[in-house]
Structure formats: structure tokens, C-alpha cells
PDB file of C-alpha atoms in Angstrom:
ATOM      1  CA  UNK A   1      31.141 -28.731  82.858  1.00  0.00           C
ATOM      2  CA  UNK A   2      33.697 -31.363  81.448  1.00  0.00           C
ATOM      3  CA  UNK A   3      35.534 -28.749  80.099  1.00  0.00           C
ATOM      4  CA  UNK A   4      36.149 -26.940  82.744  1.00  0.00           C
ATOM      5  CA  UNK A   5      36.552 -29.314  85.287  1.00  0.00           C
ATOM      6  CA  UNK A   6      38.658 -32.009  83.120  1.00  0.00           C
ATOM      7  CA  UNK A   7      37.546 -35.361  84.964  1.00  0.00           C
ATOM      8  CA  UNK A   8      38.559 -38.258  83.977  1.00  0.00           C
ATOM      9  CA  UNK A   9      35.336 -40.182  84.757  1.00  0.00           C
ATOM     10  CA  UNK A  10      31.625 -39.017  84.519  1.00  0.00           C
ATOM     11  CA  UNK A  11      29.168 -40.892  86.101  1.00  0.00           C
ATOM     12  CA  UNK A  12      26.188 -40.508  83.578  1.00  0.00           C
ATOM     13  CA  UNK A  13      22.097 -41.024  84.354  1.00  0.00           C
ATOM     14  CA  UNK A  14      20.186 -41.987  80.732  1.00  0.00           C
ATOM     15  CA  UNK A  15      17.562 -39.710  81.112  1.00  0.00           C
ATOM     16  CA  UNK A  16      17.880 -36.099  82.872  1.00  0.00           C
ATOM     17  CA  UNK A  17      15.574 -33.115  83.268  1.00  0.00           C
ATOM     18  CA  UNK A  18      17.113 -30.947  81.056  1.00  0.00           C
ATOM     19  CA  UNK A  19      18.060 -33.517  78.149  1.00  0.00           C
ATOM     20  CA  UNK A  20      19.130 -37.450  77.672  1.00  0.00           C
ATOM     21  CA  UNK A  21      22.972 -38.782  78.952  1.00  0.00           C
ATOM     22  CA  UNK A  22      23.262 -40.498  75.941  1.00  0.00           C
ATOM     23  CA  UNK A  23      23.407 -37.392  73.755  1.00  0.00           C
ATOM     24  CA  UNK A  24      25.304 -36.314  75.894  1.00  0.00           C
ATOM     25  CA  UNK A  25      27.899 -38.994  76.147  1.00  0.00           C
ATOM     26  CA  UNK A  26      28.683 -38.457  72.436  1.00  0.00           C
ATOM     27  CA  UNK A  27      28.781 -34.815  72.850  1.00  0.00           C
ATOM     28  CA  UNK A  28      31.266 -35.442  75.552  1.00  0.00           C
ATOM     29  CA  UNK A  29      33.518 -37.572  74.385  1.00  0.00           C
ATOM     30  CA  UNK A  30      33.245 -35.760  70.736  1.00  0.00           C
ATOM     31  CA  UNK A  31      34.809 -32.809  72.743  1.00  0.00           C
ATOM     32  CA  UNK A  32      36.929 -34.477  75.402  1.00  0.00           C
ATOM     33  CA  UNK A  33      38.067 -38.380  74.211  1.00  0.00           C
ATOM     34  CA  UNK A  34      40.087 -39.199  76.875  1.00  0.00           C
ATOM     35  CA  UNK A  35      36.723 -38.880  79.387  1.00  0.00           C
ATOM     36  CA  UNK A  36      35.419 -42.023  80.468  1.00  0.00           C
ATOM     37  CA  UNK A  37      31.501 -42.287  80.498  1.00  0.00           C
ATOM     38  CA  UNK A  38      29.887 -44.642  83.260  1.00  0.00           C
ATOM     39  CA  UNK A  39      26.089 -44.680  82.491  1.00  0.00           C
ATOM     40  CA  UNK A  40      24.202 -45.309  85.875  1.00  0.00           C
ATOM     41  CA  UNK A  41      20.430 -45.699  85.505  1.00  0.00           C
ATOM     42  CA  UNK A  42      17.598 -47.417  86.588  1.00  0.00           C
ATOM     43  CA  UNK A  43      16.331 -48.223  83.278  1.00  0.00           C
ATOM     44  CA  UNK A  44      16.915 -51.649  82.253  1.00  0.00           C
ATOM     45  CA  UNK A  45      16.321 -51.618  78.375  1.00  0.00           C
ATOM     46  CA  UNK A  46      18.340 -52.977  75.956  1.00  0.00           C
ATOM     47  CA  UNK A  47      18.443 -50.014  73.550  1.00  0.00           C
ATOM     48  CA  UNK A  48      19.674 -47.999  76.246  1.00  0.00           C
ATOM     49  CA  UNK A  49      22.688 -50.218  76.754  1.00  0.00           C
ATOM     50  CA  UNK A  50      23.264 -50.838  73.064  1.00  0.00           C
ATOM     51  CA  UNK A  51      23.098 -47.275  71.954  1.00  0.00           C
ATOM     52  CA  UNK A  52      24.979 -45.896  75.152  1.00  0.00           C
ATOM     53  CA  UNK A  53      27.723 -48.144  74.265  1.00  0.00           C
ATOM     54  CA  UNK A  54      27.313 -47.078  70.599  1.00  0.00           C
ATOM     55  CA  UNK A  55      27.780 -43.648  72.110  1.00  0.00           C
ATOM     56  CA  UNK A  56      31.256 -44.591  73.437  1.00  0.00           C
ATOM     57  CA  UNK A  57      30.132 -44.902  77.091  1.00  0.00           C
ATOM     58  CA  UNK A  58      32.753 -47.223  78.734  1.00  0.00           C
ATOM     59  CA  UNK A  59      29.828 -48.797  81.358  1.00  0.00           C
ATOM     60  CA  UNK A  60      26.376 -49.141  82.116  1.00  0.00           C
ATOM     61  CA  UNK A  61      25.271 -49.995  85.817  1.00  0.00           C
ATOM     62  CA  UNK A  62      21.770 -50.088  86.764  1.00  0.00           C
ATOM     63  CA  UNK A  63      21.150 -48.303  89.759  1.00  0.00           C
ATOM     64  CA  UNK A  64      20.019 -51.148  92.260  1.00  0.00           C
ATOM     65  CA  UNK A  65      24.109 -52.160  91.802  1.00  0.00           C
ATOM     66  CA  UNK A  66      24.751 -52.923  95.161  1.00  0.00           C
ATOM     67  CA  UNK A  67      26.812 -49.947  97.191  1.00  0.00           C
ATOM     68  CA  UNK A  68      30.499 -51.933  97.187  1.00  0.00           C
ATOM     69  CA  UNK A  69      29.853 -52.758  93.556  1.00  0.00           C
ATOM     70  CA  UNK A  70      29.275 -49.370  92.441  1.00  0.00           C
ATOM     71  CA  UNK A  71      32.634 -48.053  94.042  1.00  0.00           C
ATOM     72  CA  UNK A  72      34.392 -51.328  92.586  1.00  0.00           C
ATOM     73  CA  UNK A  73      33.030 -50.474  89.142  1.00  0.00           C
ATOM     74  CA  UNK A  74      33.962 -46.710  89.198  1.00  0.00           C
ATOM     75  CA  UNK A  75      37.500 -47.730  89.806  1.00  0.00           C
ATOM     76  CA  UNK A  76      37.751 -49.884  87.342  1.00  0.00           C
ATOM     77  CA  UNK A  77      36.634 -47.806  85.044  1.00  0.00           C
ATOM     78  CA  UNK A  78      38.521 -45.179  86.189  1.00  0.00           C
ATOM     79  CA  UNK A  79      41.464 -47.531  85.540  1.00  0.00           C
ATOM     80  CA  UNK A  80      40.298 -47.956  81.620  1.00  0.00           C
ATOM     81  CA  UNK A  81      38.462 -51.161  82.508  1.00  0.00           C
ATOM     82  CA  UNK A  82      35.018 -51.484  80.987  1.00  0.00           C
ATOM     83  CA  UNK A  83      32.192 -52.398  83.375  1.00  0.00           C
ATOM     84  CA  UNK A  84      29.116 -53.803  82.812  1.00  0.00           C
ATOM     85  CA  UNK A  85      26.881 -55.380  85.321  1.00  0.00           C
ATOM     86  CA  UNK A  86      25.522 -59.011  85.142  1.00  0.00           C
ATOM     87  CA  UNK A  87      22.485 -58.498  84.225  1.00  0.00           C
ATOM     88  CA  UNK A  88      23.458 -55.933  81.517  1.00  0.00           C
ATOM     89  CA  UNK A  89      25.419 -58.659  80.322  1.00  0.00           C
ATOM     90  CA  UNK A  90      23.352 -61.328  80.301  1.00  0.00           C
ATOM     91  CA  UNK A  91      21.149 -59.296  78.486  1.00  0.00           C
ATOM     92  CA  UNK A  92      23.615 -57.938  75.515  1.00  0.00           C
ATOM     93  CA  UNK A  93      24.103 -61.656  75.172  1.00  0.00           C
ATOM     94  CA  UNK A  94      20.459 -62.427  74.683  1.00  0.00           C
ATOM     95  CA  UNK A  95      19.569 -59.561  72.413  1.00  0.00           C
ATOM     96  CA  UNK A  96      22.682 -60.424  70.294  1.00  0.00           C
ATOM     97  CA  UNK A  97      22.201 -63.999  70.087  1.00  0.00           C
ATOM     98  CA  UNK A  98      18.405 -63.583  69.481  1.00  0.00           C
ATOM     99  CA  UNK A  99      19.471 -61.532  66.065  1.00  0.00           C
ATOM    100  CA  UNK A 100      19.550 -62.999  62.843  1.00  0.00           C
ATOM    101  CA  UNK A 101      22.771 -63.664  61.857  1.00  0.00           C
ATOM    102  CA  UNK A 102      24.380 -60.972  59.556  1.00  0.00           C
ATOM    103  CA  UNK A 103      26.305 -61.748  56.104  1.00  0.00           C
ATOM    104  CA  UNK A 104      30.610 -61.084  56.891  1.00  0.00           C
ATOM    105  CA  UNK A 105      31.136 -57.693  56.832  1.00  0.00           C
ATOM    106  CA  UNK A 106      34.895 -57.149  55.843  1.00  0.00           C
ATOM    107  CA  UNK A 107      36.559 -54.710  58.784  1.00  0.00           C
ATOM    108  CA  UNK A 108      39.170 -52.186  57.598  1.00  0.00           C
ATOM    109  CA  UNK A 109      42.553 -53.180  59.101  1.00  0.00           C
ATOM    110  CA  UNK A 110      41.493 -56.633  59.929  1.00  0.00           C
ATOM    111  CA  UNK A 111      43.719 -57.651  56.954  1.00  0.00           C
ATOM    112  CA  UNK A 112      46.569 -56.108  58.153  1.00  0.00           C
ATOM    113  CA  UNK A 113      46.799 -58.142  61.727  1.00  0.00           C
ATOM    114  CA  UNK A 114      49.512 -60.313  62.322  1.00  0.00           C
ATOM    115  CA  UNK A 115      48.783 -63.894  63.079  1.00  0.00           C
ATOM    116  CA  UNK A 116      49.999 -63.126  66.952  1.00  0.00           C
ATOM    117  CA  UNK A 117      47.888 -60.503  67.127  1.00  0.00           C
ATOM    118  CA  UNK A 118      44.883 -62.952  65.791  1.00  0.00           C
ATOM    119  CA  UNK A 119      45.382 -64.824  68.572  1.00  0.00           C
ATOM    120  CA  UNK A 120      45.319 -62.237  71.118  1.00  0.00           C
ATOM    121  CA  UNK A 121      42.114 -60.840  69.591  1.00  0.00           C
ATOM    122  CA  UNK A 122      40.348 -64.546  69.682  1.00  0.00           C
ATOM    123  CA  UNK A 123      41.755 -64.673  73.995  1.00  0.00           C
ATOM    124  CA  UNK A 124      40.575 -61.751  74.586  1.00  0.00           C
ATOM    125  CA  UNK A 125      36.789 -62.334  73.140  1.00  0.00           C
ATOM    126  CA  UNK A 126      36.843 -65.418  75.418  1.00  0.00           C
ATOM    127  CA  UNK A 127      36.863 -63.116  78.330  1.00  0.00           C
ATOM    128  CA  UNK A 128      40.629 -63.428  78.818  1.00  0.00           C
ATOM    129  CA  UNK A 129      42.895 -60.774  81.102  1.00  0.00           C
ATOM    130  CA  UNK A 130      46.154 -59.785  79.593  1.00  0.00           C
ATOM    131  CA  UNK A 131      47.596 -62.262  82.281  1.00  0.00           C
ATOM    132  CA  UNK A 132      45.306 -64.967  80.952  1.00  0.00           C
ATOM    133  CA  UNK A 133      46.518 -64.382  77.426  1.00  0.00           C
ATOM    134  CA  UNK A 134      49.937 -63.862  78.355  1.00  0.00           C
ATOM    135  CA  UNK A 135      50.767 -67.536  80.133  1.00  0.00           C
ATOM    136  CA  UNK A 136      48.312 -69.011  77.375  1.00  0.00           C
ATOM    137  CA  UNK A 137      50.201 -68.044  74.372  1.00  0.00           C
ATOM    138  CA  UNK A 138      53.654 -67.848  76.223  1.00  0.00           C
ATOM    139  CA  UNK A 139      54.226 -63.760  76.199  1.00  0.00           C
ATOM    140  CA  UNK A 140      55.301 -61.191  78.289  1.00  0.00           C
ATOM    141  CA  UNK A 141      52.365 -59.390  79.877  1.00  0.00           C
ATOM    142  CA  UNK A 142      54.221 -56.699  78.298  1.00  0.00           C
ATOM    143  CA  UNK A 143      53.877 -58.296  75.212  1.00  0.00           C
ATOM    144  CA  UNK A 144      50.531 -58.744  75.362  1.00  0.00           C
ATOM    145  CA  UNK A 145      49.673 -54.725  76.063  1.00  0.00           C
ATOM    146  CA  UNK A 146      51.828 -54.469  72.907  1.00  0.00           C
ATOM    147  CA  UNK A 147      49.319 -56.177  71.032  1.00  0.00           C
ATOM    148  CA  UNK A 148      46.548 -54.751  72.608  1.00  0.00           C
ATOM    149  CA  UNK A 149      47.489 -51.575  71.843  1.00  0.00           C
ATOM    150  CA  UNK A 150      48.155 -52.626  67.825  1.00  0.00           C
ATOM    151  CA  UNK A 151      45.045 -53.875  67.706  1.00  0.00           C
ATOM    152  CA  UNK A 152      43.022 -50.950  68.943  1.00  0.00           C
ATOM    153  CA  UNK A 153      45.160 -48.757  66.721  1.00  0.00           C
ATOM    154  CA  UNK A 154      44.793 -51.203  63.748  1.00  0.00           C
ATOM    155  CA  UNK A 155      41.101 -51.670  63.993  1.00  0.00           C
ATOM    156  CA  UNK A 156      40.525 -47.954  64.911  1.00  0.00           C
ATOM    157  CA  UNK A 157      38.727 -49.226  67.981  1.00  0.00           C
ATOM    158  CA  UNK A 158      37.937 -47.046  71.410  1.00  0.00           C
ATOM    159  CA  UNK A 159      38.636 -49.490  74.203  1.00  0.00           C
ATOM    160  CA  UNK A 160      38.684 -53.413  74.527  1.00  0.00           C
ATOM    161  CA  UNK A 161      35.343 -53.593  74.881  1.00  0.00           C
ATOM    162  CA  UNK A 162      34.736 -52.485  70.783  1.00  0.00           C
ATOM    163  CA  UNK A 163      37.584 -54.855  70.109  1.00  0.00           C
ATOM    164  CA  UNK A 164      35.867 -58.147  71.873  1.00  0.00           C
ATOM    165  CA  UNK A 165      32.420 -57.213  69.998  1.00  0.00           C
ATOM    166  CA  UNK A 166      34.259 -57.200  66.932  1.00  0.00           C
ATOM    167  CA  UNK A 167      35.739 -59.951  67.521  1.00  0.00           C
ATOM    168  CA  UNK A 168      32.371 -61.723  68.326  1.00  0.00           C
ATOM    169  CA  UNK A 169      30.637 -60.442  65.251  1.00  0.00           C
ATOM    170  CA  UNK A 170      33.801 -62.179  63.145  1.00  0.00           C
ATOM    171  CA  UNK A 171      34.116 -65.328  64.839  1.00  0.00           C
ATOM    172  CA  UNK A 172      30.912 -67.902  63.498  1.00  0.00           C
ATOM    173  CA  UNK A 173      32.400 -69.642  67.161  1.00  0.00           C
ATOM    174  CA  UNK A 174      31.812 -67.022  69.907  1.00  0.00           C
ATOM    175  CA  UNK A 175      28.662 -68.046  71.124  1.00  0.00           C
ATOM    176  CA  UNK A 176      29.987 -71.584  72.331  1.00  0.00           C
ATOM    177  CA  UNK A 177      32.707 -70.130  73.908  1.00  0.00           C
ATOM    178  CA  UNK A 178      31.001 -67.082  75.441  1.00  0.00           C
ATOM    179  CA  UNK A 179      28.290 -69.452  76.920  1.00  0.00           C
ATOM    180  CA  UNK A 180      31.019 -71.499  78.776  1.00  0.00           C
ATOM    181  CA  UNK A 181      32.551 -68.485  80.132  1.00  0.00           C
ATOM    182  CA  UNK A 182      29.210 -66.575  81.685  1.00  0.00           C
ATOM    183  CA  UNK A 183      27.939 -70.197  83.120  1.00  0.00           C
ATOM    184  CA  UNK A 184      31.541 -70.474  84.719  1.00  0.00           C
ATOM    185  CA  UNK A 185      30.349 -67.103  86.585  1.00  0.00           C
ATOM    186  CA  UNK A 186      27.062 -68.233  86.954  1.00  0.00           C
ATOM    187  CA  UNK A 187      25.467 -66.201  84.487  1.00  0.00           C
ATOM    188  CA  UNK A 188      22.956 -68.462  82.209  1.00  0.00           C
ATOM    189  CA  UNK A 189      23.513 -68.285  78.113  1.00  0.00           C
ATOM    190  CA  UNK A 190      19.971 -67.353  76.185  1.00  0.00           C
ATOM    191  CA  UNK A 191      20.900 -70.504  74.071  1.00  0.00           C
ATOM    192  CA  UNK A 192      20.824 -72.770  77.052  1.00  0.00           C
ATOM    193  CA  UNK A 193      17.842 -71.999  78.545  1.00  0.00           C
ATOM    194  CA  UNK A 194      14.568 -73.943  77.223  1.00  0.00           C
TER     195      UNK A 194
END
């Protein structure tokens, strides 16, 4: 169907009668990369989220999302925006924080960043819009898509989503930061709650 009809967005269930939407993202966006994938489901797991992600699926929404958030999030995605709902979120943040931590793994092309583009990396794993980043380190928004787009060429990543997660996994840091952020929103950090 993708193929023939060429959308640019597919709103995608996790499990379907005839087969699962996460196979099927892959298989998707193996044949047509440009596609966004927004999984929609009312399953709640974290290896759903972590392997539709894996798949290249650029949201997951559980399906109690209420009605104005749903169209919100479709836009945005639509837009190239990644969107993931607060509990997803939350969730990620626990199952990644409740992992052992993993030895540095060295990340082809990380060498070859320029210190500029360091910094945007770092801005935008604290949750940071291109705007943010650009009147923090004194750049053009322009500027900033610049380096954006060099650093999801250099790292050979999809979208900024796989850029922030590297960036997570690399910086010993994140968590601090990333638990000021989500209780900012409102969303409570795994490593603040007793």
C-alpha cells in the first residue's frame, strides 16, 4: 500500500490481524525511507517502544492520547518532529536508567565532529529546539540546521531522535540533566522517586 499510495506519514497499530506493525515498520521504511512511521497502540510495554523505535518508527502514542493530542502529534510528525507521549517517555527514561551501565562504545564519525557541532549535540540531548540552541551558543537558527544536518550525516543517524539517544548513551552526565528537564514539564525522573 505505501508504494502505491506514497504517504508521507503512516499511522501504525503494534499488533494487526494479519501480522505485527513493527515488522512492518522496518519493511516499510527498508522500501520507502522518506515514510514517517507513527506507532499508535494500546499496548503500553516497553519492548514495544524500544524495538519500534529500533525499527525506525518516528513515534509511539498509546491510544488513550487524548483526541487534540493525537492530531497535534500527527502534525508534528508529519513535519519531521519525533513524538512520543509522556508516559512513553517517562517510561524510556526508567527502563534506560534502570540498566546497568554499559562500557564506552566508540561511535563511527564521532571523531570527526567539530567542537561546534559537540556543542550542538550536548543542547540538543538537553531537550533543546534549534531556537534554544541557537540564542544559547550565539548562531543563526540557520546555523544551527547546518549542524544538525552534519551531525545526522556524520553519525549516519535517521532523525534527531537517534542523535539525542546517542548522545545520552555518550554523555556519563545526561541523567542529571534529563531529570531537570522532564520535572520542569512535570514528568517525575525514575532516580527521584523513593
Amino acid at each position: 500500500i505505501v508504494e502505491a499510495t506514497r504517504p508521507d506519514l503512516v499511522l501504525m497499530d503494534v499488533e494487526m490481524p494479519d501480522g505485527d506493525g513493527i515488522s512492518a515498520t522496518e519493511r516499510i521504511l527498508q522500501r520507502s525511507p522518506q515514510v514517517r512511521v507513527l506507532i499508535l497502540t494500546m499496548f503500553d510495554l516497553d519492548e514495544y517502544v524500544i524495538t519500534a523505535l529500533r525499527a525506525g518508527a518516528s513515534g509511539f502514542l498509546l491510544k488513550t492520547t487524548d483526541p487534540q493530542t493525537l492530531i497535534d502529534s500527527v502534525r508534528e510528525n508529519a513535519a519531521g518532529r519525533t513524538t512520543l507521549g509522556p508516559t512513553v517517555v517517562a517510561r524510556l527514561i526508567d527502563s534506560f536508567v534502570s540498566r546497568p551501565a554499559k562500557p564506552v562504545v566508540q561511535v563511527p564519525g564521532l571523531a570527526d565532529l567539530t567542537g561546534r557541532e559537540v556543542d550542538v549535540l550536548r543542547s540538543m540531548a538537553r531537550g533543546q529546539s534549534n531556537a534554544e540552541i541557537a540564542g544559547e551558543l550565539y548562531l543563526a537558527e540557520t546555523t544551527v540546521k547546518t549542524h544538525v544536518s552534519s551531525l545526522l550525516l556524520k553519525l549516519d543517524a535517521r532523525d534527531r531522535v537517534a542523535l539525542v539517544v546517542l548522545a545520552l548513551g555518550l554523555d556519563p552526565t545526561w541523567s542529571l540533566v534529563l531529570s531537570q528537564v522532564l520535572l520542569s514539564i512535570g514528568i517525575p525522573f525514575a532516580a527521584d522517586r523513593k
